[in-house]
mmCIF file of C-alpha atoms in Angstrom:
data_model
loop_
_atom_site.group_PDB
_atom_site.id
_atom_site.type_symbol
_atom_site.label_atom_id
_atom_site.label_comp_id
_atom_site.label_asym_id
_atom_site.label_seq_id
_atom_site.Cartn_x
_atom_site.Cartn_y
_atom_site.Cartn_z
ATOM 1 C CA MET A 45 -11.636 -1.272 14.513
ATOM 2 C CA ASN A 46 -10.734 -4.831 13.747
ATOM 3 C CA ARG A 47 -12.220 -6.965 16.438
ATOM 4 C CA ALA A 48 -12.119 -9.983 14.121
ATOM 5 C CA ALA A 49 -8.316 -9.947 14.299
ATOM 6 C CA TYR A 50 -8.354 -10.158 18.056
ATOM 7 C CA LEU A 51 -10.569 -11.842 20.573
ATOM 8 C CA TYR A 52 -13.797 -9.912 20.183
ATOM 9 C CA ARG A 53 -14.715 -10.135 23.860
ATOM 10 C CA SER A 54 -11.303 -8.750 24.877
ATOM 11 C CA CYS A 55 -11.885 -5.641 22.764
ATOM 12 C CA GLU A 56 -15.288 -5.144 24.351
ATOM 13 C CA ILE A 57 -13.831 -5.429 27.859
ATOM 14 C CA VAL A 58 -11.021 -2.943 27.183
ATOM 15 C CA ALA A 59 -13.452 -0.460 25.608
ATOM 16 C CA ALA A 60 -15.795 -0.776 28.602
ATOM 17 C CA MET A 61 -12.902 -0.215 31.028
ATOM 18 C CA ILE A 62 -11.846 2.949 29.220
ATOM 19 C CA LEU A 63 -15.385 4.320 29.084
ATOM 20 C CA ARG A 64 -16.053 3.541 32.754
ATOM 21 C CA SER A 65 -12.752 5.018 33.903
ATOM 22 C CA GLU A 66 -14.226 8.513 33.632
ATOM 23 C CA LEU A 67 -11.074 9.704 31.899
ATOM 24 C CA PRO A 68 -11.779 12.850 29.945
ATOM 25 C CA LEU A 69 -12.253 12.097 26.270
ATOM 26 C CA PRO A 70 -11.359 15.341 24.519
ATOM 27 C CA ASN A 71 -12.788 16.213 21.137
ATOM 28 C CA VAL A 72 -10.545 15.647 18.181
ATOM 29 C CA VAL A 73 -11.283 19.173 17.020
ATOM 30 C CA SER A 74 -13.930 21.804 17.634
ATOM 31 C CA GLY A 75 -14.846 25.340 16.748
ATOM 32 C CA SER A 76 -13.496 27.021 13.642
ATOM 33 C CA GLY A 77 -11.044 24.164 12.954
ATOM 34 C CA VAL A 78 -13.808 21.701 12.047
ATOM 35 C CA PRO A 79 -14.156 22.540 8.312
ATOM 36 C CA GLU A 80 -10.398 22.292 7.750
ATOM 37 C CA PHE A 81 -10.269 19.045 9.748
ATOM 38 C CA ALA A 82 -13.140 17.593 7.682
ATOM 39 C CA GLU A 83 -11.417 18.544 4.425
ATOM 40 C CA ARG A 84 -8.111 16.981 5.546
ATOM 41 C CA MET A 85 -9.944 13.867 6.612
ATOM 42 C CA LEU A 86 -11.684 13.637 3.238
ATOM 43 C CA GLN A 87 -8.347 13.915 1.442
ATOM 44 C CA GLN A 88 -6.748 11.313 3.704
ATOM 45 C CA ASN A 89 -9.700 8.987 3.168
ATOM 46 C CA LEU A 90 -9.306 9.212 -0.609
ATOM 47 C CA HIS A 91 -5.547 8.705 -0.251
ATOM 48 C CA LEU A 92 -6.092 5.555 1.841
ATOM 49 C CA GLN A 93 -8.635 4.156 -0.606
ATOM 50 C CA ASN A 94 -6.274 4.619 -3.552
ATOM 51 C CA TRP A 95 -3.291 3.233 -1.655
ATOM 52 C CA PHE A 96 -5.274 0.167 -0.619
ATOM 53 C CA MET A 97 -6.619 -0.442 -4.129
ATOM 54 C CA HIS A 98 -3.117 -0.290 -5.612
ATOM 55 C CA LEU A 99 -1.746 -2.710 -3.016
ATOM 56 C CA ARG A 100 -4.695 -5.060 -3.402
ATOM 57 C CA ASP A 101 -4.567 -5.038 -7.186
ATOM 58 C CA CYS A 102 -0.835 -5.600 -7.246
ATOM 59 C CA LEU A 103 -0.867 -8.510 -4.803
ATOM 60 C CA THR A 104 -3.970 -10.222 -6.174
ATOM 61 C CA SER A 105 -3.141 -9.776 -9.874
ATOM 62 C CA VAL A 106 -0.349 -12.370 -9.623
ATOM 63 C CA GLY A 107 -2.833 -15.115 -8.752
ATOM 64 C CA TYR A 108 -2.746 -17.607 -5.920
ATOM 65 C CA THR A 109 -1.278 -20.719 -7.560
ATOM 66 C CA HIS A 110 2.364 -19.625 -7.460
ATOM 67 C CA GLY A 111 3.332 -21.872 -4.524
ATOM 68 C CA ASP A 112 5.318 -19.131 -2.770
ATOM 69 C CA ARG A 113 4.559 -19.156 0.963
ATOM 70 C CA LYS A 114 5.909 -15.651 1.623
ATOM 71 C CA LEU A 115 3.850 -14.190 -1.204
ATOM 72 C CA HIS A 116 0.793 -16.039 0.110
ATOM 73 C CA SER A 117 1.428 -14.371 3.469
ATOM 74 C CA LEU A 118 1.425 -10.932 1.838
ATOM 75 C CA GLN A 119 -1.740 -11.792 -0.035
ATOM 76 C CA ASN A 120 -3.389 -12.928 3.197
ATOM 77 C CA VAL A 121 -2.489 -9.617 4.837
ATOM 78 C CA VAL A 122 -4.068 -7.624 2.004
ATOM 79 C CA LEU A 123 -7.193 -9.798 2.168
ATOM 80 C CA HIS A 124 -7.369 -9.286 5.932
ATOM 81 C CA ILE A 125 -7.071 -5.521 5.430
ATOM 82 C CA ALA A 126 -9.803 -5.728 2.766
ATOM 83 C CA THR A 127 -12.092 -7.439 5.271
ATOM 84 C CA THR A 128 -11.317 -4.746 7.812
ATOM 85 C CA PHE A 129 -12.004 -1.979 5.294
ATOM 86 C CA LYS A 130 -15.295 -3.540 4.326
ATOM 87 C CA GLY A 131 -16.357 -3.922 7.959
ATOM 88 C CA SER A 132 -15.400 -0.385 8.958
ATOM 89 C CA LEU A 133 -17.214 2.808 8.122
ATOM 90 C CA LEU A 134 -14.162 4.331 6.435
ATOM 91 C CA PHE A 135 -15.254 3.897 2.849
ATOM 92 C CA LYS A 136 -18.961 4.236 3.292
ATOM 93 C CA GLU A 137 -20.809 6.990 1.496
ATOM 94 C CA ASP A 138 -22.339 8.239 4.762
ATOM 95 C CA LEU A 139 -18.941 9.195 6.165
ATOM 96 C CA ARG A 140 -17.961 11.035 2.997
ATOM 97 C CA GLU A 141 -21.253 12.933 2.987
ATOM 98 C CA SER A 142 -20.852 13.891 6.667
ATOM 99 C CA LEU A 143 -17.333 15.153 6.065
ATOM 100 C CA GLU A 144 -18.336 17.110 2.967
ATOM 101 C CA SER A 145 -21.176 18.694 4.908
ATOM 102 C CA MET A 146 -18.862 19.677 7.773
ATOM 103 C CA ALA A 147 -16.289 21.089 5.373
ATOM 104 C CA SER A 148 -18.802 23.223 3.472
ATOM 105 C CA GLU A 149 -21.183 24.335 6.217
ATOM 106 C CA GLU A 150 -18.663 25.750 8.676
ATOM 107 C CA ALA A 151 -19.669 23.215 11.336
ATOM 108 C CA HIS A 152 -18.323 23.800 14.846
ATOM 109 C CA SER A 153 -18.310 20.260 16.191
ATOM 110 C CA ILE A 154 -17.863 16.737 14.968
ATOM 111 C CA SER A 155 -19.828 13.645 15.809
ATOM 112 C CA GLN A 156 -18.389 10.713 17.697
ATOM 113 C CA VAL A 157 -18.678 8.670 14.498
ATOM 114 C CA VAL A 158 -16.365 11.097 12.691
ATOM 115 C CA ALA A 159 -13.947 11.135 15.635
ATOM 116 C CA ASP A 160 -13.877 7.331 15.576
ATOM 117 C CA ALA A 161 -13.376 7.348 11.804
ATOM 118 C CA SER A 162 -10.399 9.674 12.248
ATOM 119 C CA LEU A 163 -8.761 7.135 14.552
ATOM 120 C CA MET A 164 -9.622 4.320 12.149
ATOM 121 C CA GLN A 165 -7.955 6.192 9.314
ATOM 122 C CA GLN A 166 -4.789 6.497 11.372
ATOM 123 C CA GLU A 167 -4.866 2.780 12.094
ATOM 124 C CA MET A 168 -5.513 1.959 8.443
ATOM 125 C CA ALA A 169 -2.574 4.120 7.355
ATOM 126 C CA PHE A 170 -0.378 2.184 9.792
ATOM 127 C CA HIS A 171 -1.475 -1.169 8.335
ATOM 128 C CA LEU A 172 -1.039 -0.043 4.734
ATOM 129 C CA GLN A 173 2.414 1.316 5.487
ATOM 130 C CA ARG A 174 3.355 -1.929 7.216
ATOM 131 C CA LEU A 175 2.128 -4.026 4.274
ATOM 132 C CA SER A 176 3.964 -1.764 1.822
ATOM 133 C CA ARG A 177 7.204 -2.275 3.773
ATOM 134 C CA MET A 178 6.664 -6.038 3.946
ATOM 135 C CA MET A 179 6.123 -6.125 0.200
ATOM 136 C CA GLN A 180 9.237 -4.038 -0.379
ATOM 137 C CA MET A 181 11.319 -6.360 1.816
ATOM 138 C CA TYR A 182 9.989 -9.379 -0.095
ATOM 139 C CA VAL A 183 10.796 -7.864 -3.480
ATOM 140 C CA MET A 184 14.268 -6.727 -2.381
ATOM 141 C CA SER A 185 15.082 -10.169 -0.964
ATOM 142 C CA GLY A 186 14.962 -11.660 -4.463
ATOM 143 C CA GLU A 187 13.186 -14.745 -3.106
ATOM 144 C CA SER A 188 10.396 -14.737 -5.673
ATOM 145 C CA LYS A 189 10.414 -17.970 -7.662
ATOM 146 C CA ASP A 190 8.793 -16.451 -10.735
ATOM 147 C CA PRO A 191 10.514 -13.533 -12.528
ATOM 148 C CA LYS A 192 7.184 -12.301 -13.946
ATOM 149 C CA ILE A 193 5.701 -12.073 -10.472
ATOM 150 C CA ALA A 194 8.833 -10.369 -9.153
ATOM 151 C CA ARG A 195 8.588 -7.807 -11.973
ATOM 152 C CA ARG A 196 4.871 -7.193 -11.356
ATOM 153 C CA LEU A 197 5.467 -6.650 -7.641
ATOM 154 C CA LYS A 198 8.411 -4.342 -8.307
ATOM 155 C CA ASP A 199 6.272 -2.311 -10.711
ATOM 156 C CA GLY A 200 3.504 -2.270 -8.104
ATOM 157 C CA LEU A 201 5.924 -0.879 -5.528
ATOM 158 C CA GLY A 202 6.729 1.911 -7.956
ATOM 159 C CA GLU A 203 3.028 2.692 -8.252
ATOM 160 C CA ILE A 204 2.459 2.838 -4.498
ATOM 161 C CA SER A 205 5.629 4.755 -3.652
ATOM 162 C CA GLY A 206 3.694 8.011 -3.976
ATOM 163 C CA PHE A 207 1.186 6.871 -1.360
ATOM 164 C CA ILE A 208 3.710 6.172 1.386
ATOM 165 C CA ARG A 209 4.224 9.230 3.547
#
């Protein structure tokens, strides 16, 4: 999903090895479970979008001139995740339309694009959870140099606490 974070060629090689291995690649879901799967995926997608937006807004609203290296690190992580989100198909209208169609039309199979998006959503949830924990550890450490920033981040943690599962 995020080849920019790793050596792009390495990702290509690993993907080619897996595809050439002739390992069976089972469907994520098929048959009568597809509409329910599509609906769950739609809900998770919305959940991830909201979670990301809250994290992004919280970490970027404090500005970048604070001189706090640890806070800059958190801000860099959220910007990296933003780049990943933008480059993936997770928040594109096409995916949402495909999922809505599958949920309403009683589809019996999913496309490879939707299967890939399901895996991407799992990876994105992992990264958002990791960033949320890092932010929580930073706030709890009391290392923030500016009390206003510390308060804003603490409030932001309160806002995102409902997103963490």
